[in-house]
Structures are given as structure tokens and as C-alpha cells.
Coordinates of C-alpha atoms in Angstrom, one line a residue:
Chain R
X1 CA 21.8 -4.6 -35.7
X2 CA 24.3 -6.4 -33.8
X3 CA 24.4 -4.3 -31.3
X4 CA 22.9 -4.5 -27.7
X5 CA 22.6 -0.8 -25.9
X6 CA 22.9 -1.1 -21.9
X7 CA 22.0 1.4 -19.5
X8 CA 23.0 3.0 -17.1
X9 CA 26.8 3.0 -17.3
X10 CA 27.0 3.3 -13.6
X11 CA 24.4 2.7 -10.7
X12 CA 24.7 3.6 -6.9
X13 CA 22.4 1.6 -4.5
X14 CA 21.9 1.4 -0.9
X15 CA 22.3 -1.9 0.7
X16 CA 18.8 -3.7 0.6
X17 CA 17.8 -1.6 -2.4
X18 CA 16.7 -3.0 -6.0
X19 CA 19.0 -2.7 -8.6
X20 CA 18.1 -2.1 -12.0
X21 CA 19.8 -2.5 -15.5
X22 CA 18.4 -2.3 -18.7
X23 CA 19.0 -3.3 -22.1
X24 CA 17.7 -3.0 -25.5
X25 CA 18.8 -4.7 -28.9
X26 CA 17.7 -4.3 -32.6
X27 CA 18.6 -7.9 -34.3
X28 CA 15.2 -10.1 -33.6
X29 CA 17.2 -12.8 -34.9
X30 CA 18.8 -12.9 -31.2
X31 CA 17.4 -15.8 -29.1
X32 CA 19.3 -16.1 -25.8
X33 CA 19.9 -13.3 -23.8
X34 CA 22.5 -14.1 -20.6
X35 CA 23.6 -11.6 -17.9
X36 CA 27.3 -12.2 -16.9
X37 CA 28.8 -10.5 -13.4
X38 CA 32.7 -9.4 -13.2
X39 CA 34.2 -8.8 -10.3
X40 CA 37.8 -7.2 -10.5
X41 CA 40.9 -9.2 -11.4
X42 CA 38.2 -12.0 -12.7
X43 CA 37.0 -12.9 -15.8
X44 CA 32.6 -12.5 -16.5
X45 CA 30.8 -14.9 -15.1
X46 CA 27.0 -16.0 -16.3
X47 CA 24.2 -15.0 -13.7
X48 CA 21.3 -15.6 -15.2
X49 CA 19.9 -16.2 -18.6
X50 CA 16.6 -16.3 -20.5
X51 CA 15.3 -17.1 -24.2
X52 CA 12.6 -14.7 -25.6
X53 CA 9.4 -17.5 -25.3
X54 CA 9.3 -16.2 -21.4
X55 CA 8.7 -12.8 -19.9
X56 CA 10.3 -13.4 -16.8
X57 CA 12.8 -15.7 -15.2
X58 CA 13.6 -15.5 -11.3
X59 CA 16.6 -17.0 -9.3
X60 CA 16.8 -16.3 -6.1
X61 CA 17.9 -12.4 -5.8
X62 CA 18.2 -11.9 -9.5
X63 CA 15.1 -11.9 -11.7
X64 CA 15.3 -10.8 -15.8
X65 CA 12.3 -9.1 -17.6
X66 CA 11.8 -9.8 -20.9
X67 CA 10.0 -7.5 -23.4
X68 CA 10.1 -9.0 -27.0
X69 CA 7.9 -6.4 -28.4
X70 CA 10.1 -3.6 -27.1
X71 CA 13.0 -5.4 -28.1
X72 CA 14.0 -4.1 -24.1
X73 CA 15.1 -6.8 -20.9
X74 CA 16.4 -6.1 -17.9
X75 CA 18.2 -7.4 -14.7
X76 CA 16.4 -6.7 -11.3
X77 CA 18.8 -7.6 -8.3
X78 CA 16.0 -7.4 -5.1
X79 CA 17.5 -6.7 -1.7
X80 CA 20.7 -5.7 -3.2
X81 CA 24.3 -6.3 -1.2
X82 CA 27.5 -4.7 -1.0
X83 CA 28.8 -8.1 -2.5
X84 CA 26.8 -7.4 -5.4
X85 CA 29.1 -4.6 -6.4
X86 CA 30.4 -5.6 -9.9
X87 CA 30.2 -4.6 -13.5
X88 CA 27.3 -6.5 -14.9
X89 CA 27.0 -7.2 -18.7
X90 CA 24.0 -8.2 -21.0
X91 CA 24.2 -10.0 -24.1
X92 CA 22.9 -11.7 -26.6
X93 CA 23.4 -14.5 -28.8
X94 CA 22.1 -16.3 -32.3
X95 CA 23.1 -19.8 -31.6
X96 CA 23.6 -20.6 -35.2
X97 CA 26.8 -21.7 -36.7
X98 CA 28.9 -18.9 -37.4
X99 CA 27.6 -16.7 -34.9
X100 CA 28.9 -14.9 -32.0
X101 CA 28.0 -13.4 -28.6
X102 CA 27.6 -9.6 -28.6
X103 CA 27.8 -7.8 -25.3
X104 CA 26.4 -4.6 -23.5
X105 CA 29.0 -2.0 -22.8
X106 CA 28.4 -2.7 -19.0
X107 CA 27.0 -1.1 -16.3
X108 CA 29.7 -0.6 -12.9
X109 CA 26.9 -1.6 -9.4
X110 CA 28.3 -0.2 -6.2
X111 CA 26.3 -1.3 -3.2
X112 CA 26.8 1.1 -0.4
X113 CA 26.7 -0.8 3.1
Chain M
X1 CA 36.3 -29.5 -11.5
X2 CA 39.3 -27.1 -12.2
X3 CA 38.1 -23.6 -14.3
X4 CA 39.6 -22.6 -17.0
X5 CA 42.9 -21.5 -16.7
X6 CA 44.7 -18.5 -19.1
X7 CA 48.6 -17.9 -18.8
X8 CA 50.4 -15.5 -18.4
X9 CA 47.9 -13.4 -16.2
X10 CA 50.1 -10.3 -16.8
X11 CA 52.4 -9.6 -19.9
X12 CA 54.3 -6.3 -20.9
X13 CA 55.6 -6.3 -24.4
X14 CA 56.5 -3.1 -26.6
X15 CA 55.5 -1.8 -30.0
X16 CA 56.2 -4.4 -32.5
X17 CA 56.7 -7.2 -30.6
X18 CA 54.5 -10.3 -30.8
X19 CA 52.6 -12.4 -28.1
X20 CA 51.3 -15.7 -27.5
X21 CA 48.3 -16.1 -24.5
X22 CA 47.4 -19.7 -23.7
X23 CA 44.3 -21.0 -22.4
X24 CA 43.1 -24.2 -21.1
X25 CA 39.6 -24.9 -21.1
X26 CA 37.4 -27.0 -18.9
X27 CA 38.1 -30.6 -19.0
X28 CA 35.3 -32.1 -21.6
X29 CA 34.9 -28.8 -23.1
X30 CA 35.9 -28.5 -27.0
X31 CA 35.1 -25.0 -27.9
X32 CA 37.2 -21.9 -27.1
X33 CA 36.3 -18.4 -27.6
X34 CA 38.4 -15.5 -27.3
X35 CA 37.5 -11.8 -26.4
X36 CA 39.3 -8.4 -26.0
X37 CA 37.9 -6.3 -23.3
X38 CA 39.2 -2.5 -22.7
X39 CA 37.3 0.1 -21.4
X40 CA 36.7 1.9 -24.2
X41 CA 35.0 -1.1 -26.6
X42 CA 34.1 -3.2 -23.9
X43 CA 34.1 -6.7 -24.6
X44 CA 34.8 -7.8 -28.1
X45 CA 34.1 -11.5 -29.9
X46 CA 38.2 -12.3 -31.6
X47 CA 37.3 -15.8 -32.5
X48 CA 35.9 -19.3 -31.5
X49 CA 37.6 -22.7 -32.0
X50 CA 35.6 -26.0 -31.9
X51 CA 37.5 -29.2 -32.6
X52 CA 40.5 -27.8 -33.6
X53 CA 38.7 -25.4 -36.4
X54 CA 38.0 -22.3 -36.6
X55 CA 34.5 -21.5 -36.3
X56 CA 33.6 -18.0 -35.9
X57 CA 35.5 -14.8 -36.3
X58 CA 35.2 -11.4 -35.0
X59 CA 35.9 -8.2 -36.6
X60 CA 39.9 -7.9 -36.1
X61 CA 42.9 -7.1 -38.0
X62 CA 44.7 -10.3 -39.8
X63 CA 47.6 -8.9 -36.6
X64 CA 45.0 -11.5 -34.3
X65 CA 45.4 -15.1 -35.2
X66 CA 44.5 -18.5 -32.7
X67 CA 44.6 -21.8 -32.8
X68 CA 43.4 -24.8 -31.0
X69 CA 44.8 -28.3 -30.5
X70 CA 43.6 -31.8 -29.8
X71 CA 43.3 -31.6 -26.7
X72 CA 40.9 -28.3 -27.1
X73 CA 43.8 -26.0 -25.2
X74 CA 43.9 -23.2 -27.7
X75 CA 46.8 -20.1 -28.1
X76 CA 46.0 -16.6 -29.7
X77 CA 48.6 -14.8 -31.4
X78 CA 49.0 -11.2 -31.7
X79 CA 51.7 -9.8 -34.3
X80 CA 53.7 -6.6 -34.6
X81 CA 51.8 -5.2 -31.1
X82 CA 50.2 -1.9 -31.4
X83 CA 49.4 0.6 -28.4
X84 CA 45.6 0.2 -28.7
X85 CA 46.3 -3.6 -28.4
X86 CA 46.4 -3.5 -24.4
X87 CA 43.9 -4.9 -23.0
X88 CA 42.3 -7.8 -20.9
X89 CA 42.3 -10.8 -23.1
X90 CA 39.6 -13.3 -21.7
X91 CA 39.3 -16.8 -23.2
X92 CA 36.2 -18.9 -22.6
X93 CA 35.2 -22.7 -23.2
X94 CA 31.9 -24.3 -23.6
X95 CA 31.0 -27.9 -24.1
X96 CA 29.7 -27.3 -27.7
X97 CA 29.7 -24.1 -29.8
X98 CA 28.9 -20.9 -27.4
X99 CA 25.3 -19.7 -27.2
X100 CA 22.0 -21.5 -26.3
X101 CA 22.5 -24.2 -23.9
X102 CA 25.8 -24.1 -24.1
X103 CA 26.9 -22.2 -21.5
X104 CA 30.3 -20.2 -21.8
X105 CA 32.7 -20.3 -18.7
X106 CA 35.4 -16.9 -18.7
X107 CA 38.4 -17.4 -17.7
X108 CA 40.3 -14.7 -15.3
X109 CA 42.3 -13.1 -18.3
X110 CA 45.3 -12.4 -19.5
X111 CA 46.7 -8.6 -18.7
X112 CA 48.4 -7.1 -22.3
X113 CA 50.2 -3.9 -21.2
X114 CA 52.0 -2.7 -24.7
X115 CA 54.5 0.2 -24.4

């Protein structure tokens, strides 16, 4: 119940295209859902995050769509650029003392020039 | 503002040895979390320290331990190293306990190789 499932494992997109990464969870107590971006040799960096009281959040070319009833959320990268090539992780957290972040397995995105 | 720093960046050890990794959080951050990242298991939470006290612990054996100092710097120790401990060990800091409005900032990690 603590798992977060993520798909696809890898994704190849042409420059200018839309990249879509999906995540699903079971624990309805999760109430904070961040996405992290990780480049080779670097630690993950927070990209965008959402709480389940909103269905969509947009920051620049990055959008999170959240479906509370389906317990699913997704990351959309519009106008994908080669510089977006990285590994993306979704995560979930119950911000209660004694809890910790659970991460999805990651999606390796390659944007072709 | 300096980011999270981790030392050393790379480490090679042999089975049975022990290792200590260090993490300096962002100034003003009081929480430090440690994660293990491997290709097979992904990012797995090890433990979180806040105000020198372990607040959270993941599902790892007792060979993995940590501590936090009064200046919020943290160390992680792995004793009796096994081949499977080869991984990227990431440290993340946040102002308060990680989660919610307390964003986690990750360091570059320490790449540990056990031979």
C-alpha cells in the first residue's frame, strides 16, 4: 500500500513533442505528490508538486494532472526539449510525524533533437 | 546560498569494511534525510534526522546507522559492507520534517562501490 507505480520505464520523444509520465498509488492517506528531475551525476531536484485538492497545476512547460478518484497523477512536459532529457521520479508523502517519502521507480526520458 | 554538500563523492571499499558518509545541509535547514539509490530498487528511504534525533527510519538492517550534530550536519555509517550495498547514497535537507511545505533539497550523492 506504500508503493507508487510509475510508467513508462523509458520514453523517447521528438523535440517539440509532449512527454507524459504516469503514476498510481494505493494509500489514500498520501496528500503531497512531488515530481523530481534527476540528471546524470546529480541528485534529484524538485520540479513541481501538487496536493489532491486541485486537479491540475501548471508551471511553465510542466503540468501535473491529478485524478483523486482513480488515485493517479501524471506529469506532462509540453514542447519537450533535449535539455529535458533526464530521469523523472514521482513521489508521495503523508506529512505526518513518522512517515517518509515513497518514490516511483523512475522514467528515463530522452528527447531527440 | 550553498546547496547540500556530500563527501566524499566517490568511495571504493571491500566487503566487511565499514564506511562513513557525510552530509552538510543548506544553512538553516534542520532536517536531513538519507536515501539509497540503486538501478534495481530505485530510491529507498533510509532515515531522517531532525534536531539531532532520528525521526523516521526505513526498512534497512541495523548495519545502516546515522547521526546528526548540533550544527545539523549528518553522518551515515554502514558497517560490515556487502556487495549489495553498492549504490548512490543521497542526502536531502529541508527546513522542517520532509514533506508538505517543507521541500527537500538533494545533494549530489556519494557513489559507494563495494568490491
